[in-house]
mmCIF file of C-alpha atoms in Angstrom:
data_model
loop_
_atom_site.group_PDB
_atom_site.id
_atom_site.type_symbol
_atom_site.label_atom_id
_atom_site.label_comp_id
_atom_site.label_asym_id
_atom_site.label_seq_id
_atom_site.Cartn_x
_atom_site.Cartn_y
_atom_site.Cartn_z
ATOM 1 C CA UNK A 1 -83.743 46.006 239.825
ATOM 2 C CA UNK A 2 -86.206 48.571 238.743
ATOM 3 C CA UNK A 3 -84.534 52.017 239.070
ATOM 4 C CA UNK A 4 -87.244 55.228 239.732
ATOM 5 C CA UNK A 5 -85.976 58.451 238.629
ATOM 6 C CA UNK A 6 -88.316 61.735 239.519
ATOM 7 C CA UNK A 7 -87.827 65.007 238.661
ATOM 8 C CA UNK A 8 -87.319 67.355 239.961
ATOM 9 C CA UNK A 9 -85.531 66.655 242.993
ATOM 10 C CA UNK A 10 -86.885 69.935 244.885
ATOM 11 C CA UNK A 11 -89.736 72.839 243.300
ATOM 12 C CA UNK A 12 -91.178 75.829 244.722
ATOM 13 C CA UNK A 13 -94.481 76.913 243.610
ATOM 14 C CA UNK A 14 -97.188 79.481 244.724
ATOM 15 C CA UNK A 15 -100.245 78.685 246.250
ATOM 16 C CA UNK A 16 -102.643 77.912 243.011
ATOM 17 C CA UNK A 17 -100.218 76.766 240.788
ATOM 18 C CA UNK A 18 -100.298 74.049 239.041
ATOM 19 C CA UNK A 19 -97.489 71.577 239.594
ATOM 20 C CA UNK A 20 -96.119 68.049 238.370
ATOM 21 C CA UNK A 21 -94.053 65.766 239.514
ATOM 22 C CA UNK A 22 -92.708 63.069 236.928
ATOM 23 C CA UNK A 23 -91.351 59.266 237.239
ATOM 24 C CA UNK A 24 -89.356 57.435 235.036
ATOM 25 C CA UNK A 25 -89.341 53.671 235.623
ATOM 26 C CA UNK A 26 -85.840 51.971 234.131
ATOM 27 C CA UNK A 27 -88.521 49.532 232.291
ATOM 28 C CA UNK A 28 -91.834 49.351 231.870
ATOM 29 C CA UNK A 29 -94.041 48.640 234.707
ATOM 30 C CA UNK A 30 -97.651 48.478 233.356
ATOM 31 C CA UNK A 31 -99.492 51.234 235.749
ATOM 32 C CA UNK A 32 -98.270 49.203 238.658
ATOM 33 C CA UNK A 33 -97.178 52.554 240.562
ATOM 34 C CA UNK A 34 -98.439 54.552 243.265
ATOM 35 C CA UNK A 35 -97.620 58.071 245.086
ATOM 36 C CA UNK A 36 -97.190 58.692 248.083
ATOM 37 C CA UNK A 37 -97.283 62.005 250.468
ATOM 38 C CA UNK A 38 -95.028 62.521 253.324
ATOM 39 C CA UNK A 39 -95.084 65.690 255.262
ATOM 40 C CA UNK A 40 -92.682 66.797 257.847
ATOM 41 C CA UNK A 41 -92.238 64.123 260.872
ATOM 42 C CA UNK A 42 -94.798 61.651 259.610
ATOM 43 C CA UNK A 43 -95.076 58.376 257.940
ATOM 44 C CA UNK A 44 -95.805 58.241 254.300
ATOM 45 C CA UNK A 45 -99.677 58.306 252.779
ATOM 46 C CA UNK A 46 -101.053 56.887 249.305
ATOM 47 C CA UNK A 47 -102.427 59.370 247.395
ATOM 48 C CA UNK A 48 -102.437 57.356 243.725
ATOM 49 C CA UNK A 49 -102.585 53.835 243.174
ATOM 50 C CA UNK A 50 -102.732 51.732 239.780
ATOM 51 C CA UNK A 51 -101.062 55.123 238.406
ATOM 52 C CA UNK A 52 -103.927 57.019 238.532
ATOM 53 C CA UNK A 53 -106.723 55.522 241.208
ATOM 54 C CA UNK A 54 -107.330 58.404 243.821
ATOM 55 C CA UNK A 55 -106.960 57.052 247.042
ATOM 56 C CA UNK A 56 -110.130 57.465 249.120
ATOM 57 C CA UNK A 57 -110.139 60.542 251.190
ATOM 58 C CA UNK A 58 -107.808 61.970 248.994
ATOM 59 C CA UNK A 59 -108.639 65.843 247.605
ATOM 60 C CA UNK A 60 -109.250 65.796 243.982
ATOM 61 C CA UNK A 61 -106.545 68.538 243.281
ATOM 62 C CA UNK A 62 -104.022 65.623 242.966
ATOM 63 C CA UNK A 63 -104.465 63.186 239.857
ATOM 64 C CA UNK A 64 -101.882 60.654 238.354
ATOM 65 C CA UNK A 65 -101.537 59.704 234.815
ATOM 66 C CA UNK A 66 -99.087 57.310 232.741
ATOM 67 C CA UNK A 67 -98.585 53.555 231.803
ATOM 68 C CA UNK A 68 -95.505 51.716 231.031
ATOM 69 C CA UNK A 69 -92.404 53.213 231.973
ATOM 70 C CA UNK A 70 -93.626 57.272 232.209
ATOM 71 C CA UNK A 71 -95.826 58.532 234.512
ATOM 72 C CA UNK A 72 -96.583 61.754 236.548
ATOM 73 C CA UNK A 73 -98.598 63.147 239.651
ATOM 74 C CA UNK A 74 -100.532 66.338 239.287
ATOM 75 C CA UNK A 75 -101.736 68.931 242.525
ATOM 76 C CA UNK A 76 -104.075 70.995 239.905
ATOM 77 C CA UNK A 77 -104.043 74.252 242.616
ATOM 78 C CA UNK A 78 -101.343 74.205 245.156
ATOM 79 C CA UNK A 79 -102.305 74.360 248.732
ATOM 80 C CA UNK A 80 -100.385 75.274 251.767
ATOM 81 C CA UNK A 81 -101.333 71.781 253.577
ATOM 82 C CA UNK A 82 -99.105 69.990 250.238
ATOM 83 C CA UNK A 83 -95.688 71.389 251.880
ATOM 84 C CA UNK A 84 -94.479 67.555 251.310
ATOM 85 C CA UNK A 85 -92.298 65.500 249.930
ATOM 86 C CA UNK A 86 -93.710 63.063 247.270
ATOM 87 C CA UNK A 87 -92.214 59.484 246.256
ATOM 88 C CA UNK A 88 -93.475 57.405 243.407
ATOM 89 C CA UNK A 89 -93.279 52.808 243.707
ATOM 90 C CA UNK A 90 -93.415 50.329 241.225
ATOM 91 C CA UNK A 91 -94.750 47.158 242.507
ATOM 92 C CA UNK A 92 -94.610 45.426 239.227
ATOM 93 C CA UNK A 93 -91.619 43.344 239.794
ATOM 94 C CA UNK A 94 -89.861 42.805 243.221
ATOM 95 C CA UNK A 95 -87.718 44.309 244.501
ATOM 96 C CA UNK A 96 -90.436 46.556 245.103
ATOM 97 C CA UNK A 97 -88.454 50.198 244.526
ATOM 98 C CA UNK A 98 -89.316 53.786 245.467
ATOM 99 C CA UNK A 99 -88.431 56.545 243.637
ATOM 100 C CA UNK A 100 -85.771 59.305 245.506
ATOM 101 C CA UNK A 101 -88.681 61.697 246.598
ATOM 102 C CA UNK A 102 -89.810 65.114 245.387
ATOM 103 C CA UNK A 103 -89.676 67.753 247.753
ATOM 104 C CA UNK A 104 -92.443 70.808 247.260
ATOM 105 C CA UNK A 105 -91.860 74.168 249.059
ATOM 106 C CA UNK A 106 -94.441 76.817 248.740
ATOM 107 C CA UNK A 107 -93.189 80.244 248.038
ATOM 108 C CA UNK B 1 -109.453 51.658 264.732
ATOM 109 C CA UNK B 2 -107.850 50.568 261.838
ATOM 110 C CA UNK B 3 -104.367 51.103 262.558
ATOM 111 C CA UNK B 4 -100.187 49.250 262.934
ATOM 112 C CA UNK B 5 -98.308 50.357 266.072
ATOM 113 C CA UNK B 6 -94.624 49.384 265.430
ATOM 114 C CA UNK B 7 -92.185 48.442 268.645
ATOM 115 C CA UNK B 8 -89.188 47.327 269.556
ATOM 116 C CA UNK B 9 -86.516 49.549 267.786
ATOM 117 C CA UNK B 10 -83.706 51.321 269.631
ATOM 118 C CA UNK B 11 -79.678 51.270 270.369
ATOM 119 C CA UNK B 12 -78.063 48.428 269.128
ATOM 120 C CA UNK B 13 -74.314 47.881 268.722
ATOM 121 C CA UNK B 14 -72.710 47.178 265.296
ATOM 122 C CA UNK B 15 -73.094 43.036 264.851
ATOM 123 C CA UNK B 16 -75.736 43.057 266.868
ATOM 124 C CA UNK B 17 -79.614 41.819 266.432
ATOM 125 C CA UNK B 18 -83.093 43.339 266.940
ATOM 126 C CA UNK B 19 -86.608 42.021 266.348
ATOM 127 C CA UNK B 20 -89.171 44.490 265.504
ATOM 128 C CA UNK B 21 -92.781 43.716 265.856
ATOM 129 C CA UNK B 22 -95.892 45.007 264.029
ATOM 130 C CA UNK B 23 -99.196 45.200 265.811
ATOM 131 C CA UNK B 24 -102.107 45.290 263.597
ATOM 132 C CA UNK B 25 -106.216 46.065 264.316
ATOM 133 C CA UNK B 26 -109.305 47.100 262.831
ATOM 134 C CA UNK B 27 -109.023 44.912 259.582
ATOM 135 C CA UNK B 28 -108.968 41.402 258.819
ATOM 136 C CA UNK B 29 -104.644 40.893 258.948
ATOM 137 C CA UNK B 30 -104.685 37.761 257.481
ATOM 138 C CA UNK B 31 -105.939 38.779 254.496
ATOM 139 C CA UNK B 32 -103.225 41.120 253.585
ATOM 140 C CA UNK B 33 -99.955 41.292 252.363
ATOM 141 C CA UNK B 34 -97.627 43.034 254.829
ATOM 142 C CA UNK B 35 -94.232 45.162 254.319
ATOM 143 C CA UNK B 36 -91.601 46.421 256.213
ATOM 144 C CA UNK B 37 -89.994 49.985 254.769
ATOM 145 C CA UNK B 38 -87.139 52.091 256.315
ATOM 146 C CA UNK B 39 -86.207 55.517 255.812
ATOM 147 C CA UNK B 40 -82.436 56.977 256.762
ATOM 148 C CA UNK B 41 -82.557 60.024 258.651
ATOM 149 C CA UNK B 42 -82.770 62.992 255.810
ATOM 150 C CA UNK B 43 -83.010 60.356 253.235
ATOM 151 C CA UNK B 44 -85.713 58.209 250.826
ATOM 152 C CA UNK B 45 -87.791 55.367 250.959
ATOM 153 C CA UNK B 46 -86.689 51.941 251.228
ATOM 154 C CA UNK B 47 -88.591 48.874 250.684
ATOM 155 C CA UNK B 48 -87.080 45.940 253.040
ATOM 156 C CA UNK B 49 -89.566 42.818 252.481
ATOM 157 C CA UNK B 50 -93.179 42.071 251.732
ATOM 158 C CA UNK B 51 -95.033 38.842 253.054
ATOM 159 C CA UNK B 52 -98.326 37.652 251.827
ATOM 160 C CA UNK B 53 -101.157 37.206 254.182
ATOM 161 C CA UNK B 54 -100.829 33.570 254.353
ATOM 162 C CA UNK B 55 -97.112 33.900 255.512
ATOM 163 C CA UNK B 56 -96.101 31.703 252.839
ATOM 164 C CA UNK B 57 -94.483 33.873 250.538
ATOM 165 C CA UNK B 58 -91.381 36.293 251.676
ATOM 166 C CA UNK B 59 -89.644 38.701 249.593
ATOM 167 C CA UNK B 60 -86.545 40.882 249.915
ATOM 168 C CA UNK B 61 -84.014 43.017 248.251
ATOM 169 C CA UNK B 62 -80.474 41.786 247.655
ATOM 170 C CA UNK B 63 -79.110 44.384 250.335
ATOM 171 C CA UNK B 64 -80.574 42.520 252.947
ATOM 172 C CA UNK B 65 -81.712 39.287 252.351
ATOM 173 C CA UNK B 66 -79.830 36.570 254.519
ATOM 174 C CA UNK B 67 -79.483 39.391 257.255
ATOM 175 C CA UNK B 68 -83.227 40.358 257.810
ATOM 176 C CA UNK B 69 -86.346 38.142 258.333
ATOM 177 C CA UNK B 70 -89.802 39.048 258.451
ATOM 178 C CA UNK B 71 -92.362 36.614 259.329
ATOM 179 C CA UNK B 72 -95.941 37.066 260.928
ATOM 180 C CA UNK B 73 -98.410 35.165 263.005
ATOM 181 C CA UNK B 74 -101.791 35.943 262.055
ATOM 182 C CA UNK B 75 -103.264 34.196 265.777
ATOM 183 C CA UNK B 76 -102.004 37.570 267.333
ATOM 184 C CA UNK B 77 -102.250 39.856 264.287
ATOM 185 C CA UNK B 78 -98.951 40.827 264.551
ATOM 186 C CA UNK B 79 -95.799 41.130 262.146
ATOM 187 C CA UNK B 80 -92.314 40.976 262.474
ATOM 188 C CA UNK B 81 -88.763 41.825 261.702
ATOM 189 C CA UNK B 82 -85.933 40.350 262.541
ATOM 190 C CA UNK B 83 -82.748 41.729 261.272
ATOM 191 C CA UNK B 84 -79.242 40.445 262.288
ATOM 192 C CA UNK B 85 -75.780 41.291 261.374
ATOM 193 C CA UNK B 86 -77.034 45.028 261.930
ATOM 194 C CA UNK B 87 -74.565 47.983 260.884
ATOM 195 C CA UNK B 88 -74.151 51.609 260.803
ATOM 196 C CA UNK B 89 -76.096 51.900 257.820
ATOM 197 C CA UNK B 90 -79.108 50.209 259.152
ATOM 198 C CA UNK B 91 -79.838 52.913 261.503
ATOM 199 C CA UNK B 92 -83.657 54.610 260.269
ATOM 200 C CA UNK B 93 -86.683 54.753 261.200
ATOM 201 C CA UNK B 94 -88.318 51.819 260.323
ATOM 202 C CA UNK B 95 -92.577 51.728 259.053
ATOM 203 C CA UNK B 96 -94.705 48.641 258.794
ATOM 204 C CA UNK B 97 -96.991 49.212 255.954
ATOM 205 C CA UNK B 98 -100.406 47.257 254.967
ATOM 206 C CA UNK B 99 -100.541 46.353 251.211
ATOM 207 C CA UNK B 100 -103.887 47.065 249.323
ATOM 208 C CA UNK B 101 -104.327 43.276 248.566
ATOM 209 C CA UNK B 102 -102.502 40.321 249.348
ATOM 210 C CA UNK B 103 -99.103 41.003 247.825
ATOM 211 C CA UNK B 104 -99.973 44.007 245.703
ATOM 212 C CA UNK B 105 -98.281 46.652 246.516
ATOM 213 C CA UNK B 106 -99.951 50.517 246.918
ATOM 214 C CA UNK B 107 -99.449 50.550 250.847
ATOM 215 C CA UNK B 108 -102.746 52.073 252.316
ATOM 216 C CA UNK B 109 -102.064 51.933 255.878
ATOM 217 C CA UNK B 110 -98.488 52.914 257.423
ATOM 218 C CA UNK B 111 -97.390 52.596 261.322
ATOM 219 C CA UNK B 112 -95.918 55.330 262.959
ATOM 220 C CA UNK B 113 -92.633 54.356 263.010
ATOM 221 C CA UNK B 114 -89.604 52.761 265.214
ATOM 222 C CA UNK B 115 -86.338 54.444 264.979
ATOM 223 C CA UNK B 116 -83.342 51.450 265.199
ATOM 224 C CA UNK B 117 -79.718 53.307 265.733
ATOM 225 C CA UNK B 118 -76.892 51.438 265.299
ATOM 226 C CA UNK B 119 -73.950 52.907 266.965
ATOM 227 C CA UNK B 120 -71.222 51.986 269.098
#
């Protein structure tokens, strides 16, 4: 199986920062990954697909970039509405696996 | 409304079975793949099984394939689970999720949830 690592496991930034979230796939995946968004008592919500295809709807303050087996997911000026947590998929090869889940605070 | 409304979760005793269903509306269901994904209370995401849109083509992960099922019958837009054998560690809330294309993944519609506990 496909093993997703992200990093970091938990980050606090200020509102306006600029923050990243990375994922490592055990093997290389193509750009067969998306991010998701999950806040608080809610079901999860694509954000990125194909690596970096903005989801429709989606603010343009997030962005994804990366093929192959690195990858990352960029909010270019942190708002109080991204208190989230964040997972990355591959759905290059089943199983289908998620990444453990980044959770952003806002100081 | 495009939207899946999940049902059937609740208390079930260790060893026993549940079915959970998926109701689907607002986009053409038989043209997309459909998954099931669970999430432990305080923990990750966890892909259970995809199925593509003709229902001819199931998936799953080793840690629960022979115990869980999913199937779907596109007359009633509506997908299911059906998951045996439950234990302890089965207990989450459980999503339905709508794949961007028939069997490729990037889920762009999620249910609301139904939370299965398996206790005792």
């Amino acid at each position: 199986d496909i093993q997703m690592t992200q990093s970091p496991s938990t980050l606090s930034a200020s509102v306006g920062d600029r923050v990243t979230i990375t994922c490592r796939a055990s093997q290389s995946i193509s750009t067969w990954l998306a991010w998701y968004q999950q806040k608080p008592g809610t079901a999860p919500k694509l954000l990125i697909y194909k690596a970096s295809s903005l989801e429709s709807g989606v603010p343009s303050r997030f962005s994804g970039s990366g093929s192959g087996s690195d990858f990352t997911l960029t909010i270019s000026s942190l708002q109080p509405d991204d208190l989230a947590s964040y997972y990355c998929q591959q759905y290059n090869f089943y199983p289908w696996t998620f990444g453990q889940g980044t959770k952003v605070e806002i100081k | 409304e495009v939207q899946l409304l999940e049902s059937g979760g609740g208390l079930e005793q260790p060893g026993g079975s549940l079915r959970l269903s998926c109701a689907a509306s607002g986009f053409t269901f038989s043209n997309y793949g459909m998954s099931w994904v669970r999430q432990a209370p305080g923990k990750g995401l966890e892909w259970l099984s995809a199925i593509s849109g003709s229902g001819g083509s199931t998936y799953y992960p080793d840690s629960v394939r022979g115990r869980f099922t999913i199937s779907r019958d596109n007359s009633k837009n509506t997908l299911y689970l059906q998951m045996k054998s439950l234990r302890a560690e089965d207990t989450a809330i459980y999503y339905c999720a709508k794949d961007q294309d028939d069997l490729v993944g990037g889920f762009d519609l999620w249910g609301r949830g139904t939370l299965v506990t398996v206790s005792s």
